[in-house]
Short mmCIF file of C-alpha atoms and ligand atoms in Angstrom, two decimals:
data_model
loop_
_atom_site.label_atom_id
_atom_site.label_comp_id
_atom_site.label_asym_id
_atom_site.label_seq_id
_atom_site.Cartn_x
_atom_site.Cartn_y
_atom_site.Cartn_z
CA MET A 228 0.00 0.00 0.00
CA CYS A 229 1.17 3.51 -0.73
CA GLY A 230 -0.01 7.09 -0.76
CA ILE A 231 0.21 9.43 -3.74
CA LEU A 232 -0.09 13.20 -3.68
CA GLY A 233 0.78 16.35 -5.54
CA TYR A 234 -0.46 19.38 -7.45
CA CYS A 235 -0.58 21.25 -10.75
CA ALA A 236 -0.58 25.08 -10.72
CA ARG A 237 -0.62 27.92 -13.23
CA ALA A 238 1.82 30.03 -11.21
CA TRP A 239 4.32 29.32 -8.47
CA ASP A 240 3.05 30.03 -4.96
CA PRO A 241 5.72 29.95 -2.19
CA GLY A 242 3.16 28.21 0.05
CA LEU A 243 3.24 25.17 -2.23
CA GLU A 244 6.46 23.83 -0.70
CA LYS A 245 4.88 23.68 2.76
CA PHE A 246 1.60 22.37 1.34
CA PHE A 247 3.41 19.59 -0.56
CA GLY A 248 5.41 18.54 2.53
CA LEU A 249 2.28 18.57 4.68
CA GLN A 250 0.50 16.31 2.21
CA GLY A 251 3.40 13.87 2.53
CA PHE A 252 3.30 13.92 6.34
CA ASN A 253 -0.45 13.38 6.28
CA LEU A 254 -0.04 10.27 4.09
CA GLN A 255 2.88 8.83 6.04
CA HIS A 256 0.67 6.08 7.51
CA ARG A 257 0.25 4.60 4.01
CA GLY A 258 3.95 3.79 3.68
CA GLN A 259 7.08 4.33 5.71
CA GLU A 260 9.72 2.59 3.62
CA ASN A 261 10.36 5.17 0.89
CA PHE A 262 9.46 8.68 -0.09
CA GLY A 263 10.09 10.22 -3.47
CA ALA A 264 8.98 13.13 -5.63
CA THR A 265 9.24 14.47 -9.18
CA TYR A 266 8.61 18.13 -9.98
CA SER A 267 8.74 20.43 -12.97
CA ASN A 268 8.67 24.19 -13.47
CA GLY A 269 7.43 23.72 -17.02
CA LYS A 270 10.90 23.71 -18.56
CA LYS A 271 12.99 21.46 -16.38
CA PHE A 272 12.26 18.52 -14.11
CA SER A 273 13.89 17.42 -10.85
CA HIS A 274 13.43 14.33 -8.77
CA PHE A 275 14.54 12.50 -5.66
CA LYS A 276 13.61 9.30 -3.91
CA ASP A 277 15.13 7.38 -1.06
CA ARG A 278 14.57 5.03 1.85
CA GLY A 279 12.93 6.60 4.88
CA LEU A 280 10.12 8.76 6.16
CA VAL A 281 9.02 12.02 4.56
CA SER A 282 10.91 13.94 7.26
CA GLN A 283 14.10 11.99 6.50
CA VAL A 284 13.93 12.18 2.71
CA PHE A 285 12.41 15.63 2.12
CA THR A 286 15.40 17.27 3.78
CA LYS A 287 16.07 20.96 4.27
CA GLU A 288 18.35 20.95 1.20
CA ARG A 289 15.71 19.23 -0.92
CA ARG A 290 13.00 21.60 0.31
CA GLU A 291 15.21 24.57 -0.58
CA HIS A 292 15.89 23.14 -4.02
CA PHE A 293 12.18 22.51 -4.48
CA SER A 294 11.35 26.14 -3.70
CA GLU A 295 14.23 27.50 -5.81
CA THR A 296 13.01 25.66 -8.92
CA ARG A 297 9.44 27.01 -8.39
CA PRO A 298 7.67 23.86 -9.60
CA LEU A 299 4.26 24.12 -11.24
CA ILE A 300 3.70 20.36 -11.16
CA ALA A 301 4.78 17.95 -8.43
CA ILE A 302 3.93 14.32 -7.70
CA ALA A 303 5.10 12.18 -4.77
CA GLN A 304 4.61 8.83 -3.13
CA THR A 305 4.90 7.41 0.39
CA ARG A 306 5.59 3.72 -0.04
CA TYR A 307 5.72 0.38 1.59
CA ALA A 308 6.88 -2.36 -0.67
CA THR A 309 4.54 -5.08 -1.90
CA ALA A 310 6.65 -5.77 -5.00
CA GLY A 311 10.30 -4.99 -5.60
CA GLY A 312 12.74 -4.07 -2.84
CA THR A 313 12.92 -1.05 -0.59
CA ASP A 314 15.96 0.39 -2.43
CA ALA A 315 15.71 3.74 -4.17
CA ILE A 316 15.37 2.10 -7.62
CA SER A 317 12.17 0.36 -6.55
CA ALA A 318 10.83 3.48 -4.85
CA GLN A 319 8.45 5.75 -6.74
CA PRO A 320 7.90 7.95 -8.69
CA HIS A 321 9.54 6.21 -11.64
CA TRP A 322 10.67 8.44 -14.50
CA MET A 323 11.94 8.18 -18.07
CA THR A 324 13.42 10.64 -20.52
CA LEU A 325 12.62 9.62 -24.08
CA LEU A 326 13.26 11.40 -27.38
CA ASP A 327 9.73 12.79 -27.28
CA GLY A 328 9.80 14.00 -23.70
CA PHE A 329 10.00 13.39 -19.98
CA TYR A 330 7.52 11.23 -18.06
CA SER A 331 7.16 10.38 -14.40
CA ASN A 332 4.56 8.19 -12.72
CA ALA A 333 3.55 7.07 -9.23
CA THR A 334 0.81 4.63 -8.28
CA ASN A 335 -0.96 3.14 -5.30
CA GLY A 336 -1.98 -0.50 -5.64
CA ASP A 337 -0.76 -3.76 -7.17
CA LEU A 338 -1.03 -5.68 -10.42
CA PRO A 339 -2.23 -9.23 -9.66
CA LEU A 340 -0.53 -10.57 -12.83
CA LEU A 341 2.70 -8.66 -12.21
CA GLN A 342 5.11 -11.44 -13.18
CA ARG A 343 3.26 -12.01 -16.46
CA GLU A 344 3.22 -8.27 -17.20
CA ILE A 345 6.97 -8.03 -16.60
CA GLN A 346 7.58 -11.05 -18.80
CA ASP A 347 5.49 -9.53 -21.60
CA LEU A 348 7.37 -6.24 -21.37
CA GLU A 349 10.75 -7.95 -21.37
CA ASN A 350 9.72 -10.13 -24.32
CA SER A 351 8.97 -6.94 -26.24
CA GLY A 352 12.49 -5.65 -25.52
CA THR A 353 11.65 -3.35 -22.60
CA VAL A 354 14.31 -3.13 -19.91
CA MET A 355 12.88 -3.33 -16.39
CA LEU A 356 14.87 -1.73 -13.60
CA SER A 357 12.86 -2.58 -10.52
CA GLY A 358 10.19 -5.29 -10.84
CA ASN A 359 7.79 -2.82 -9.28
CA ASP A 360 4.14 -2.33 -10.34
CA GLY A 361 4.60 1.41 -10.81
CA GLU A 362 7.38 0.91 -13.34
CA VAL A 363 5.33 -1.66 -15.26
CA ILE A 364 2.41 0.77 -15.35
CA LEU A 365 4.54 3.66 -16.62
CA LYS A 366 6.06 1.53 -19.37
CA LYS A 367 2.72 0.06 -20.42
CA ILE A 368 1.19 3.55 -20.62
CA LEU A 369 4.07 4.78 -22.79
CA HIS A 370 3.81 1.72 -25.09
CA GLY A 371 0.07 2.37 -25.44
CA ALA A 372 0.63 6.07 -26.08
CA ARG A 373 3.24 5.35 -28.73
CA GLU A 374 0.75 3.14 -30.59
CA ASN A 375 -1.65 6.11 -30.51
CA GLY A 376 0.50 8.96 -31.76
CA GLY A 377 1.89 9.84 -28.33
CA ASN A 378 -1.56 10.37 -26.79
CA LEU A 379 -1.17 9.69 -23.06
CA VAL A 380 -4.92 9.41 -22.40
CA ALA A 381 -5.00 6.68 -25.06
CA GLY A 382 -1.99 5.06 -23.37
CA ILE A 383 -3.79 5.00 -20.01
CA ARG A 384 -6.94 3.66 -21.71
CA ARG A 385 -4.85 0.87 -23.24
CA LEU A 386 -3.48 0.08 -19.77
CA MET A 387 -7.01 -0.12 -18.35
CA GLU A 388 -8.20 -2.34 -21.21
CA THR A 389 -5.33 -4.80 -20.97
CA THR A 390 -4.14 -4.83 -17.39
CA PRO A 391 -6.29 -6.02 -14.53
CA GLY A 392 -5.35 -4.61 -11.18
CA ALA A 393 -5.56 -1.97 -8.52
CA TYR A 394 -3.94 1.29 -9.51
CA SER A 395 -4.78 4.82 -8.62
CA GLY A 396 -2.05 6.82 -10.30
CA CYS A 397 -0.55 10.15 -11.28
CA LEU A 398 1.52 10.70 -14.42
CA MET A 399 3.32 13.93 -15.28
CA THR A 400 5.22 15.46 -18.16
CA LEU A 401 7.01 18.81 -17.98
CA THR A 402 3.71 20.66 -18.38
CA GLU A 403 0.86 18.20 -17.74
CA LEU A 404 -0.57 16.10 -14.94
CA TYR A 405 -2.80 13.05 -15.49
CA LEU A 406 -4.79 11.39 -12.70
CA TYR A 407 -6.27 7.95 -13.34
CA ARG A 408 -7.94 5.13 -11.44
CA ASP A 409 -8.44 1.50 -12.43
CA PRO A 410 -11.95 0.54 -13.59
CA HIS A 411 -12.71 -1.46 -10.42
CA GLY A 412 -11.77 1.49 -8.20
CA PHE A 413 -9.89 -0.63 -5.64
CA ARG A 414 -7.90 2.29 -4.20
CA PRO A 415 -9.14 5.78 -3.36
CA LEU A 416 -7.99 8.98 -5.12
CA TYR A 417 -9.28 12.51 -4.53
CA PHE A 418 -8.63 15.86 -6.13
CA GLY A 419 -9.54 19.41 -5.28
CA ARG A 420 -8.16 22.93 -5.14
CA TRP A 421 -5.75 24.79 -2.90
CA ARG A 422 -5.53 28.48 -3.75
CA ASP A 423 -4.82 28.52 -7.50
CA ALA A 424 -3.54 24.93 -7.70
CA VAL A 425 -5.27 21.65 -8.46
CA VAL A 426 -4.24 19.24 -5.70
CA PHE A 427 -4.71 15.49 -5.35
CA SER A 428 -4.18 12.76 -2.79
CA SER A 429 -4.98 9.13 -1.96
CA GLU A 430 -6.95 10.18 1.11
CA SER A 431 -8.80 13.29 2.17
CA CYS A 432 -6.63 13.58 5.31
CA ALA A 433 -3.77 14.92 3.14
CA PHE A 434 -5.73 18.17 2.88
CA HIS A 435 -6.12 18.59 6.64
CA GLU A 436 -4.58 21.67 8.26
CA THR A 437 -4.82 23.42 4.90
CA ASP A 438 -7.70 25.36 3.43
CA ALA A 439 -7.85 23.00 0.43
CA HIS A 440 -11.26 22.19 -0.94
CA ILE A 441 -11.94 18.61 -2.10
CA GLU A 442 -13.87 18.53 -5.34
CA ARG A 443 -14.48 14.77 -5.67
CA GLU A 444 -12.89 11.36 -6.20
CA VAL A 445 -11.41 10.36 -9.54
CA TYR A 446 -14.00 7.92 -10.91
CA PRO A 447 -12.94 4.33 -11.64
CA GLY A 448 -11.89 4.15 -15.29
CA GLU A 449 -11.52 7.93 -15.53
CA VAL A 450 -8.50 9.96 -16.69
CA ILE A 451 -8.28 13.66 -15.81
CA ARG A 452 -5.69 15.82 -17.56
CA PHE A 453 -4.52 19.15 -16.12
CA ASP A 454 -1.85 21.45 -17.47
CA ILE A 455 0.08 24.50 -16.33
CA ASP A 456 -2.05 26.79 -18.51
CA GLY A 457 -5.06 25.92 -16.37
CA ASN A 458 -6.72 23.57 -18.86
CA ARG A 459 -8.53 20.49 -17.69
CA THR A 460 -10.19 17.59 -19.54
CA HIS A 461 -12.07 14.58 -18.18
CA THR A 462 -12.19 11.31 -20.10
CA GLN A 463 -14.10 8.23 -18.99
CA ALA A 464 -11.48 6.09 -20.67
CA VAL A 465 -13.24 2.79 -19.96
CA PRO A 466 -16.57 2.20 -18.21
CA THR A 467 -16.53 1.91 -14.44
CA HIS A 468 -16.75 -1.77 -13.56
CA THR A 469 -20.18 -2.74 -12.23
CA PRO A 470 -20.15 -3.14 -9.35
CA ARG A 471 -17.06 -1.29 -8.20
CA GLN A 472 -14.58 -3.23 -6.08
CA GLN A 473 -13.44 -0.69 -3.47
CA CYS A 474 -11.12 -2.30 -0.94
CA ILE A 475 -13.08 -2.80 2.29
CA PHE A 476 -9.77 -3.18 4.13
CA GLU A 477 -9.07 0.53 3.55
CA PRO A 478 -11.77 1.66 6.01
CA ILE A 479 -11.32 -1.39 8.27
CA TYR A 480 -7.60 -1.04 8.77
CA PHE A 481 -5.55 1.08 6.47
CA ALA A 482 -6.91 4.58 6.01
CA ARG A 483 -6.50 7.25 8.66
CA PRO A 484 -9.54 7.50 10.96
CA ASP A 485 -10.03 11.16 10.13
CA SER A 486 -10.05 10.43 6.38
CA ARG A 487 -12.93 9.92 4.03
CA VAL A 488 -12.40 7.09 1.58
CA PHE A 489 -15.20 5.78 -0.65
CA ALA A 490 -17.78 7.96 1.14
CA ASP A 491 -18.51 11.64 0.69
CA THR A 492 -19.47 12.59 4.20
CA LYS A 493 -18.53 9.91 6.74
CA GLU A 494 -15.08 9.40 8.15
CA VAL A 495 -13.26 6.10 8.49
CA GLY A 496 -13.23 6.38 12.30
CA HIS A 497 -17.03 6.43 12.23
CA PHE A 498 -17.04 3.29 10.05
CA ARG A 499 -14.84 1.53 12.62
CA TYR A 500 -17.06 2.70 15.48
CA LEU A 501 -20.08 1.14 13.76
CA LEU A 502 -18.16 -2.10 13.20
CA GLY A 503 -17.53 -2.23 16.96
CA SER A 504 -21.23 -1.62 17.72
CA GLN A 505 -22.22 -4.39 15.32
CA LEU A 506 -19.64 -6.68 16.92
CA ALA A 507 -21.15 -6.03 20.36
CA ASP A 508 -24.56 -7.01 18.99
CA GLU A 509 -23.22 -10.20 17.46
CA HIS A 510 -20.87 -11.26 20.25
CA PRO A 511 -21.89 -9.61 23.53
CA MET A 512 -20.03 -9.85 26.82
CA ARG A 513 -21.10 -8.98 30.37
CA ASP A 514 -19.20 -7.84 33.46
CA ALA A 515 -16.03 -6.95 31.61
CA ALA A 516 -13.89 -3.96 30.66
CA VAL A 517 -13.48 -3.25 26.94
CA VAL A 518 -9.82 -2.86 25.96
CA PRO A 519 -8.74 -1.41 22.60
CA VAL A 520 -5.61 -2.71 20.94
CA PRO A 521 -3.99 0.70 20.42
CA ASP A 522 -4.32 2.26 17.96
CA SER A 523 -5.78 -0.19 15.47
CA GLY A 524 -8.72 -1.33 17.63
CA ARG A 525 -9.54 2.00 19.28
CA TYR A 526 -12.56 3.10 17.26
CA ALA A 527 -14.08 -0.39 17.16
CA ALA A 528 -13.56 -0.75 20.93
CA ASN A 529 -15.33 2.59 21.42
CA GLY A 530 -18.22 1.25 19.38
CA TYR A 531 -18.27 -2.02 21.31
CA ALA A 532 -18.25 -0.22 24.66
CA GLY A 533 -20.83 2.32 23.50
CA ARG A 534 -23.25 -0.35 22.40
CA SER A 535 -22.71 -2.79 25.28
CA GLY A 536 -22.56 -0.20 28.06
CA LEU A 537 -19.32 -1.77 29.33
CA PRO A 538 -16.52 0.53 30.53
CA LEU A 539 -13.74 1.31 28.04
CA ARG A 540 -10.32 0.97 29.69
CA GLU A 541 -6.87 1.56 28.18
CA LEU A 542 -5.19 -1.52 29.61
CA LEU A 543 -2.60 -1.50 26.84
CA VAL A 544 -0.28 1.45 26.30
CA ARG A 545 1.46 1.84 22.96
CA ASN A 546 4.80 3.47 22.29
CA PRO A 547 4.01 5.59 19.21
CA TYR A 548 7.61 5.63 18.00
CA ILE A 549 7.67 1.93 17.05
CA PRO A 550 6.49 1.32 13.44
CA ARG A 551 3.43 -0.69 12.41
CA THR A 552 4.27 -4.38 12.90
CA PHE A 553 2.09 -5.43 9.95
CA GLN A 554 4.66 -3.85 7.66
CA ILE A 555 7.76 -5.36 9.24
CA ALA A 556 9.30 -8.41 7.55
CA GLY A 557 10.34 -11.46 9.60
CA GLN A 558 8.47 -13.14 12.44
CA ALA A 559 11.15 -12.80 15.16
CA ASN A 560 11.60 -9.16 14.35
CA ARG A 561 7.83 -8.65 14.43
CA GLU A 562 7.47 -10.34 17.84
CA ASP A 563 10.27 -8.28 19.38
CA LEU A 564 8.63 -5.15 18.06
CA VAL A 565 5.24 -6.04 19.54
CA ARG A 566 6.87 -6.47 22.97
CA LEU A 567 8.71 -3.19 22.58
CA LYS A 568 5.60 -1.45 21.40
CA PHE A 569 3.17 -2.20 24.24
CA THR A 570 3.05 -2.16 28.02
CA VAL A 571 0.23 -3.20 30.39
CA MET A 572 -1.39 -0.98 33.06
CA HIS A 573 -1.12 -2.92 36.33
CA SER A 574 -3.67 -0.75 38.15
CA LEU A 575 -6.42 -1.83 35.73
CA LEU A 576 -5.53 -5.47 36.26
CA ARG A 577 -6.15 -4.94 39.98
CA GLN A 578 -9.52 -3.35 39.22
CA TYR A 579 -10.95 -5.80 36.65
CA ARG A 580 -10.69 -9.53 36.04
CA ARG A 581 -12.54 -9.90 32.72
CA PHE A 582 -11.40 -8.05 29.62
CA VAL A 583 -12.79 -7.87 26.09
CA VAL A 584 -9.81 -7.03 23.91
CA VAL A 585 -10.97 -5.50 20.61
CA ASP A 586 -8.91 -5.21 17.44
CA ASP A 587 -9.79 -4.24 13.88
CA SER A 588 -8.50 -7.44 12.25
CA LEU A 589 -6.52 -10.58 12.93
CA VAL A 590 -3.94 -11.44 10.27
CA ARG A 591 -1.18 -13.69 11.59
CA SER A 592 -2.33 -13.53 15.25
CA THR A 593 1.19 -12.52 16.35
CA THR A 594 0.18 -9.27 18.02
CA LEU A 595 -2.73 -10.71 19.99
CA ARG A 596 -0.79 -13.80 21.09
CA ILE A 597 1.96 -11.64 22.54
CA LEU A 598 -0.43 -9.09 24.04
CA ILE A 599 -2.38 -11.78 25.86
CA ALA A 600 0.87 -13.28 27.19
CA MET A 601 1.90 -9.79 28.32
CA ILE A 602 -1.44 -9.26 30.08
CA ARG A 603 -1.13 -12.59 31.91
CA ASP A 604 2.52 -11.91 32.79
CA ALA A 605 1.60 -8.46 34.07
CA ALA A 606 -1.09 -10.00 36.27
CA GLY A 607 1.58 -12.20 37.82
CA GLU A 608 3.84 -9.18 38.34
CA ALA A 609 0.94 -7.31 39.98
CA GLY A 610 0.47 -10.13 42.49
CA ILE A 611 -2.73 -11.45 40.85
CA ASP A 612 -3.36 -15.11 40.16
CA ARG A 613 -2.98 -15.08 36.36
CA ARG A 614 -5.54 -17.89 36.02
CA THR A 615 -8.23 -15.58 37.38
CA VAL A 616 -7.75 -13.06 34.58
CA GLU A 617 -10.05 -13.67 31.59
CA VAL A 618 -9.14 -12.30 28.15
CA HIS A 619 -11.86 -12.49 25.49
CA VAL A 620 -10.91 -11.37 21.99
CA ARG A 621 -13.36 -9.69 19.62
CA ILE A 622 -12.33 -8.85 16.05
CA ALA A 623 -14.19 -6.11 14.20
CA SER A 624 -13.93 -7.78 10.76
CA PRO A 625 -14.45 -11.33 9.42
CA PRO A 626 -11.69 -13.98 9.36
CA ILE A 627 -9.07 -13.33 6.66
CA ILE A 628 -8.81 -16.49 4.58
CA GLY A 629 -7.05 -15.23 1.45
CA CYS A 630 -4.11 -13.05 0.39
CA CYS A 631 -4.58 -9.66 -1.20
CA TYR A 632 -3.34 -9.19 -4.78
CA TYR A 633 -4.48 -5.57 -4.97
CA GLY A 634 -2.04 -3.70 -2.78
CA ILE A 635 -2.56 -4.64 0.86
CA ASP A 636 0.50 -6.52 2.01
CA THR A 637 -1.24 -9.45 3.68
CA PRO A 638 1.16 -12.36 4.13
CA GLU A 639 1.17 -15.60 2.16
CA GLN A 640 -1.75 -17.98 2.66
CA LYS A 641 0.25 -20.24 4.94
CA GLU A 642 0.79 -17.36 7.40
CA LEU A 643 -2.85 -16.28 7.61
CA ALA A 644 -4.22 -17.61 10.89
CA ALA A 645 -7.84 -18.09 9.82
CA ALA A 646 -6.88 -19.67 6.49
CA ASN A 647 -5.22 -22.63 8.12
CA VAL A 648 -6.80 -23.56 11.45
CA THR A 649 -10.22 -23.36 13.14
CA LEU A 650 -11.26 -20.44 15.30
CA ASP A 651 -11.02 -22.64 18.39
CA GLU A 652 -7.47 -23.52 17.45
CA ILE A 653 -6.61 -19.85 16.97
CA ALA A 654 -8.13 -19.02 20.37
CA LYS A 655 -6.05 -21.76 21.95
CA SER A 656 -2.88 -20.71 20.18
CA ILE A 657 -3.20 -17.12 21.39
CA ASP A 658 -4.33 -18.25 24.89
CA ALA A 659 -7.64 -16.35 24.69
CA ASP A 660 -10.59 -17.43 26.81
CA SER A 661 -12.80 -16.84 23.78
CA LEU A 662 -12.44 -15.48 20.26
CA ALA A 663 -15.16 -14.13 17.97
CA TYR A 664 -15.17 -12.23 14.68
CA LEU A 665 -17.65 -9.90 13.08
CA SER A 666 -19.73 -11.75 10.47
CA LEU A 667 -19.54 -10.90 6.77
CA ALA A 668 -23.24 -9.97 6.93
CA GLY A 669 -22.44 -7.65 9.85
CA LEU A 670 -19.64 -6.02 7.87
CA ASP A 671 -21.98 -5.54 4.91
CA ALA A 672 -24.65 -4.03 7.17
CA VAL A 673 -22.17 -1.36 8.28
CA ALA A 674 -20.73 -0.88 4.78
CA ALA A 675 -24.27 -0.23 3.53
CA GLU A 676 -24.23 3.07 5.43
CA PHE A 677 -21.37 4.22 3.21
CA ALA A 678 -21.98 2.61 -0.18
CA SER A 679 -23.88 -0.40 -1.40
CA PRO A 680 -22.02 -3.43 -0.01
CA GLU A 681 -21.49 -5.08 -3.41
CA GLN A 682 -19.34 -2.05 -4.34
CA PHE A 683 -16.63 -3.30 -1.96
CA CYS A 684 -14.02 -5.97 -2.59
CA HIS A 685 -14.20 -8.66 0.13
CA ALA A 686 -11.91 -11.18 -1.53
CA CYS A 687 -9.61 -11.71 1.44
CA PHE A 688 -12.68 -12.69 3.51
CA THR A 689 -14.43 -14.81 0.88
CA GLY A 690 -11.70 -16.10 -1.44
CA ARG A 691 -13.74 -14.79 -4.40
CA TYR A 692 -11.38 -12.53 -6.35
CA PRO A 693 -12.76 -9.99 -8.81
CA THR A 694 -9.90 -10.42 -11.32
CA GLU A 695 -7.47 -13.03 -12.50
CA TYR A 696 -4.35 -13.23 -10.29
CA LEU A 697 -1.07 -15.05 -9.90
CA PRO A 698 0.35 -15.98 -6.50
CA ARG A 699 3.15 -13.63 -5.52
CA THR A 700 6.61 -14.74 -4.51
CA ARG A 701 8.01 -12.62 -1.72
FE1 SF4 B 874 -8.90 -5.14 0.04
FE2 SF4 B 874 -9.01 -7.71 0.75
FE3 SF4 B 874 -9.84 -6.93 -1.67
FE4 SF4 B 874 -7.25 -6.84 -1.03
S1 SF4 B 874 -8.50 -8.69 -1.21
S2 SF4 B 874 -8.43 -5.29 -2.13
S3 SF4 B 874 -7.32 -6.29 1.14
S4 SF4 B 874 -10.71 -6.36 0.34
#
């Protein structure tokens, strides 16, 4: 998963440097492995990309250079790797200088037939540098454009007609910006206006703390072209797939709670709150304290507590400076990080004996297994008989039984807890007194408040994938 962002303006505004950086900070949650940007003042382009956070890569020197060149178009990406490495070559944006011009592209999402697409490109004599979806997409667009007299809209249409997958993208030349979104609409993409500039972003939260106005999402199958003379054209390059396949995992897990994705008025945090309420209806508990897994389970736990009338207690404290474990490779590394990341409040263990621990999802079960062990260990340290402490786990989404081929970095099938053993076996393996998940019908009931449920992809919960795919090697 990644975040893309940027702008296209008719005239340089010194505030754009700060605005651009702020957009990057506000999309940092979508990827912490790389940050990169390409920008053009209409005559000359510049670019950088590297490992690290926005604050580490968009350095003072780079910010000064950015402002000095007075760019009228800029695109950027915050990345975590689902294909290719984390080196700078695999980072985005990718760029190419050809005889007929300069092109740079960044995307959010994955191609489920990536290996086949790479093979096809290589068979046609194209040199691949990274093995990354974004590079494949750029090269396929340029091939398609070349077959159509250099028309980039036609190139993007050709991509959409021939390449199944999840890709919300931005493509720039020295003077133009193109926004596009795959016909299924797996990943979100919004655009709007900040002062005199057109601005865009994967999530609405990128516009927070600015006075930017969001106009709307880019429609699935649509291409929007902007240029530095202020022109704008909309092309529905291919029809929007019916129904759309918006990733339900975005509002469950990935997007920022203060963002709007796939809904015009309601925020993701509200979606998660409703999931928790529904979970309390489906799997109630009595005489217990509701404990959020911070921060992922916080909104759902609020919903669970609100609906059940049980007290909400922050038994688990999270160190915010440890990165998201979901995105860390290697099991031992991941387990160490979970232990580093959380501590347990002893005073609450003395006050309560039954806890309902709520999280948004359960992928490998690593985090919950370690948290429950930590809670039981902390009870022992607090002088409480650990066998008298009950930990009941409630998950605010259905069991994940399949990998994602559309940009969420779920692990291989063999590592997915619910794909391989029964719920009772998972409960036993994590030492929970009980374990229950939200039903698929319950998820759909909540999703219906945002969009019609069939407009969401549920493939990782059902195993029914909306496109062809090839298993990925990691
Ligand atoms: Fe989202 Fe799951 Fe579909 Fe992937 S398979 S796009 S994570 S709902």
